[in-house]
Short mmCIF file of C-alpha atoms in Angstrom, two decimals:
data_model
loop_
_atom_site.label_atom_id
_atom_site.label_comp_id
_atom_site.label_asym_id
_atom_site.label_seq_id
_atom_site.Cartn_x
_atom_site.Cartn_y
_atom_site.Cartn_z
CA MET A 1 0.00 0.00 0.00
CA GLY A 2 1.47 3.31 -1.11
CA VAL A 3 1.32 6.83 0.24
CA GLY A 4 -1.61 7.76 -2.01
CA GLU A 5 -3.73 4.89 -0.73
CA PHE A 6 -2.88 5.69 2.89
CA LEU A 7 -3.82 9.35 2.39
CA PHE A 8 -7.13 8.19 0.92
CA LEU A 9 -7.74 6.18 4.10
CA LEU A 10 -6.98 9.30 6.14
CA THR A 11 -9.58 11.19 4.11
CA GLY A 12 -12.08 8.49 5.04
CA LEU A 13 -10.95 8.84 8.65
CA LYS A 14 -11.65 12.57 8.49
CA TRP A 15 -15.23 11.92 7.37
CA THR A 16 -15.67 9.26 10.05
CA LEU A 17 -14.66 11.79 12.71
CA ALA A 18 -16.87 14.49 11.18
CA LEU A 19 -19.90 12.17 11.03
CA SER A 20 -19.31 11.00 14.61
CA ALA A 21 -19.06 14.60 15.82
CA ILE A 22 -22.21 15.73 13.97
CA GLY A 23 -24.21 12.72 15.16
CA PHE A 24 -23.04 13.05 18.76
CA LEU A 25 -23.38 16.83 19.12
CA CYS A 26 -26.74 17.14 17.37
CA GLY A 27 -27.91 13.92 19.01
CA SER A 28 -26.92 15.36 22.39
CA ALA A 29 -29.20 18.34 21.86
CA GLY A 30 -32.08 16.08 20.85
CA GLY A 31 -31.26 13.58 23.59
CA LEU A 32 -31.39 16.25 26.28
CA ALA A 33 -34.82 17.38 25.06
CA ILE A 34 -36.04 13.78 25.04
CA ALA A 35 -34.67 13.11 28.53
CA LEU A 36 -36.41 16.21 29.90
CA MET A 37 -39.69 15.23 28.26
CA ARG A 38 -39.35 11.68 29.56
CA THR A 39 -39.03 13.00 33.12
CA SER A 40 -41.46 15.91 32.80
CA GLY A 41 -44.39 14.15 34.47
CA VAL A 42 -46.58 14.96 31.44
CA ARG A 43 -47.99 11.60 30.37
CA ALA A 44 -48.46 12.51 26.70
CA LEU A 45 -44.84 13.66 26.36
CA GLU A 46 -43.54 10.63 28.22
CA ARG A 47 -45.48 8.25 25.95
CA LEU A 48 -44.45 10.10 22.79
CA THR A 49 -40.75 10.08 23.65
CA GLY A 50 -40.99 6.51 24.94
CA GLY A 51 -42.30 5.44 21.53
CA TYR A 52 -39.55 7.38 19.78
CA ILE A 53 -36.88 5.66 21.85
CA ALA A 54 -38.45 2.24 21.35
CA LEU A 55 -38.53 2.79 17.58
CA PHE A 56 -34.84 3.62 17.26
CA GLN A 57 -33.62 1.13 19.86
CA GLY A 58 -35.75 -1.63 18.38
CA THR A 59 -34.59 -1.30 14.76
CA PRO A 60 -31.10 -1.73 13.25
CA LEU A 61 -29.08 1.40 12.52
CA LEU A 62 -28.49 0.07 9.01
CA MET A 63 -32.22 0.09 8.34
CA GLN A 64 -32.60 3.59 9.81
CA LEU A 65 -29.96 4.98 7.44
CA PHE A 66 -31.56 3.14 4.54
CA VAL A 67 -35.00 4.59 5.32
CA VAL A 68 -33.71 8.16 5.73
CA TYR A 69 -31.82 8.11 2.43
CA TYR A 70 -34.06 6.03 0.17
CA GLY A 71 -37.39 6.49 1.95
CA LEU A 72 -37.28 10.29 1.83
CA ALA A 73 -36.19 10.13 -1.81
CA LEU A 74 -39.34 8.13 -2.62
CA GLY A 75 -41.31 10.95 -1.00
CA GLY A 76 -39.66 13.49 -3.28
CA LEU A 77 -37.03 14.74 -0.83
CA HIS A 78 -33.64 13.95 -2.34
CA LEU A 79 -30.76 14.33 0.12
CA SER A 80 -27.04 13.96 -0.41
CA ALA A 81 -25.40 10.98 1.27
CA TRP A 82 -23.69 13.30 3.78
CA VAL A 83 -26.93 15.00 4.83
CA ALA A 84 -28.83 11.71 4.99
CA VAL A 85 -26.32 9.93 7.21
CA SER A 86 -25.97 13.02 9.41
CA ILE A 87 -29.75 13.03 9.97
CA GLY A 88 -29.80 9.28 10.52
CA PHE A 89 -27.01 9.31 13.10
CA THR A 90 -28.51 12.34 14.85
CA LEU A 91 -31.88 10.62 15.25
CA HIS A 92 -30.20 7.39 16.37
CA ALA A 93 -27.97 9.17 18.90
CA SER A 94 -30.80 11.31 20.29
CA ALA A 95 -32.84 8.20 21.14
CA TYR A 96 -29.99 6.42 22.91
CA LEU A 97 -28.63 9.48 24.70
CA GLY A 98 -32.15 10.48 25.71
CA GLU A 99 -32.62 7.14 27.45
CA ILE A 100 -29.16 7.24 29.07
CA TRP A 101 -29.77 10.72 30.42
CA ARG A 102 -33.33 9.90 31.49
CA GLY A 103 -31.91 7.18 33.71
CA SER A 104 -29.27 9.56 35.05
CA ILE A 105 -31.84 12.22 35.90
CA GLU A 106 -33.93 9.66 37.76
CA ALA A 107 -30.79 8.42 39.56
CA VAL A 108 -30.30 11.81 41.25
CA PRO A 109 -31.47 11.37 44.88
CA ARG A 110 -35.05 12.51 45.35
CA GLY A 111 -33.99 14.56 48.35
CA GLN A 112 -32.10 16.89 46.03
CA THR A 113 -35.22 17.85 44.09
CA GLU A 114 -37.30 18.04 47.24
CA ALA A 115 -34.77 20.44 48.78
CA ALA A 116 -34.82 22.55 45.60
CA SER A 117 -38.61 22.65 45.69
CA ALA A 118 -38.48 23.70 49.34
CA LEU A 119 -36.31 26.64 48.26
CA ASN A 120 -39.11 27.59 45.84
CA LEU A 121 -37.01 26.93 42.73
CA GLY A 122 -39.01 26.55 39.52
CA TYR A 123 -38.70 23.57 37.18
CA ALA A 124 -36.13 25.22 34.89
CA ALA A 125 -33.93 26.43 37.75
CA ARG A 126 -34.26 23.09 39.54
CA MET A 127 -33.09 21.21 36.46
CA LYS A 128 -30.34 23.65 35.47
CA ASP A 129 -28.82 24.24 38.89
CA VAL A 130 -29.52 21.06 40.84
CA VAL A 131 -30.49 18.00 38.80
CA LEU A 132 -28.63 18.22 35.48
CA PRO A 133 -25.12 18.89 36.90
CA GLN A 134 -25.41 15.70 38.97
CA ALA A 135 -27.11 13.72 36.19
CA ILE A 136 -24.38 14.61 33.68
CA ARG A 137 -21.72 13.39 36.09
CA ILE A 138 -23.59 10.11 36.62
CA SER A 139 -24.09 9.59 32.89
CA LEU A 140 -20.54 10.27 31.69
CA PRO A 141 -19.27 6.64 31.57
CA ALA A 142 -22.35 5.44 29.67
CA THR A 143 -22.28 8.48 27.38
CA ILE A 144 -18.63 7.88 26.46
CA GLY A 145 -19.39 4.20 25.89
CA PHE A 146 -22.16 5.17 23.48
CA LEU A 147 -19.79 7.55 21.65
CA VAL A 148 -17.41 4.63 21.06
CA GLN A 149 -20.28 2.59 19.61
CA LEU A 150 -21.31 5.54 17.45
CA ILE A 151 -17.81 5.89 15.98
CA LYS A 152 -17.74 2.21 15.06
CA GLY A 153 -21.30 2.46 13.75
CA THR A 154 -20.25 5.03 11.14
CA SER A 155 -18.98 2.11 9.06
CA LEU A 156 -22.63 1.43 8.18
CA ALA A 157 -22.88 4.77 6.35
CA SER A 158 -21.50 3.07 3.26
CA ILE A 159 -25.00 1.61 2.67
CA VAL A 160 -25.93 4.92 1.00
CA GLY A 161 -22.57 5.40 -0.71
CA PHE A 162 -20.99 7.67 1.88
CA THR A 163 -17.20 7.26 1.87
CA GLU A 164 -16.03 7.02 5.46
CA LEU A 165 -13.09 4.99 6.77
CA ALA A 166 -14.50 1.49 6.22
CA ARG A 167 -15.70 2.25 2.68
CA ALA A 168 -12.40 3.95 1.88
CA GLY A 169 -10.68 0.75 3.00
CA ASN A 170 -12.92 -1.32 0.75
CA ILE A 171 -12.16 0.95 -2.23
CA VAL A 172 -8.39 0.74 -1.64
CA SER A 173 -8.59 -3.03 -1.13
CA ASN A 174 -10.35 -3.46 -4.48
CA GLN A 175 -7.64 -1.41 -6.16
CA ILE A 176 -4.49 -3.06 -4.77
CA PHE A 177 -5.89 -6.54 -3.88
CA GLN A 178 -4.35 -6.59 -0.39
CA PRO A 179 -7.41 -6.80 1.87
CA LEU A 180 -5.56 -8.10 4.94
CA LEU A 181 -3.09 -5.22 4.89
CA VAL A 182 -5.70 -2.57 4.11
CA PHE A 183 -8.25 -3.62 6.69
CA GLY A 184 -5.48 -4.19 9.21
CA VAL A 185 -4.62 -0.50 8.84
CA VAL A 186 -8.32 0.42 8.98
CA GLY A 187 -8.70 -1.60 12.17
CA ILE A 188 -5.69 0.14 13.74
CA LEU A 189 -7.18 3.55 12.92
CA TYR A 190 -10.51 2.58 14.52
CA PHE A 191 -8.62 1.27 17.54
CA LEU A 192 -6.69 4.54 17.90
CA MET A 193 -9.98 6.44 17.91
CA CYS A 194 -11.92 4.19 20.27
CA TRP A 195 -9.39 2.80 22.74
CA PRO A 196 -8.52 6.11 24.48
CA LEU A 197 -12.24 6.86 24.88
CA SER A 198 -12.87 3.39 26.32
CA LEU A 199 -10.01 3.85 28.79
CA TYR A 200 -11.35 7.24 29.82
CA GLY A 201 -14.85 5.84 30.28
CA SER A 202 -13.51 3.01 32.45
CA HIS A 203 -11.48 5.48 34.48
CA LEU A 204 -14.56 7.63 35.14
CA GLU A 205 -16.62 4.59 36.08
CA ARG A 206 -14.02 3.46 38.65
CA ARG A 207 -13.65 7.00 39.96
CA PHE A 208 -17.39 7.46 40.46
CA ALA A 209 -17.70 4.00 42.04
CA VAL A 210 -15.11 4.96 44.65
CA ALA A 211 -16.78 8.34 45.24
CA THR A 212 -20.15 6.74 45.98
CA ARG A 213 -18.88 4.21 48.50
#
């Protein structure tokens, strides 16, 4: 494998990182809204967001990307591969992060919210100043774990022709006929992205476990 092929893999790596960042950041915004609705006490909102989460957790990511790209095109809305996979990963991430953060919000001791209510804090102030700071801390290990899964999941974006790291590896492999070498390099690049995050997530989990003893 020459320099040109390796640089092409790095271009795929760039798009993998970009897609992961878009999906995670936009999904975080949607996930926070879903988590707040899931814990709002409004039955209609809780049922609506519960159905949304069940839909995306109960179907494969591959199918979700397929539906966003090809399904919307059948309805007359033609999206580029980049836009389609960005939307697909955002929706997918928002469902999973919403459920992670819902559990974290509910894990905050009830006495904290009762004390905030006793101080006459409204819902917004109670969430912003009391509940969410603690919930974010509780959710960090699971959130980082999901980010690792999201990075690896970007390899499915090739279903709609988007050239990320895995598809770039497949293209190079078909050109030079050295699949073991090419996908060995691809695997190393994925490992270099995911392993530090996994270590950090494990570190946080151990740290929080000690703090709660």
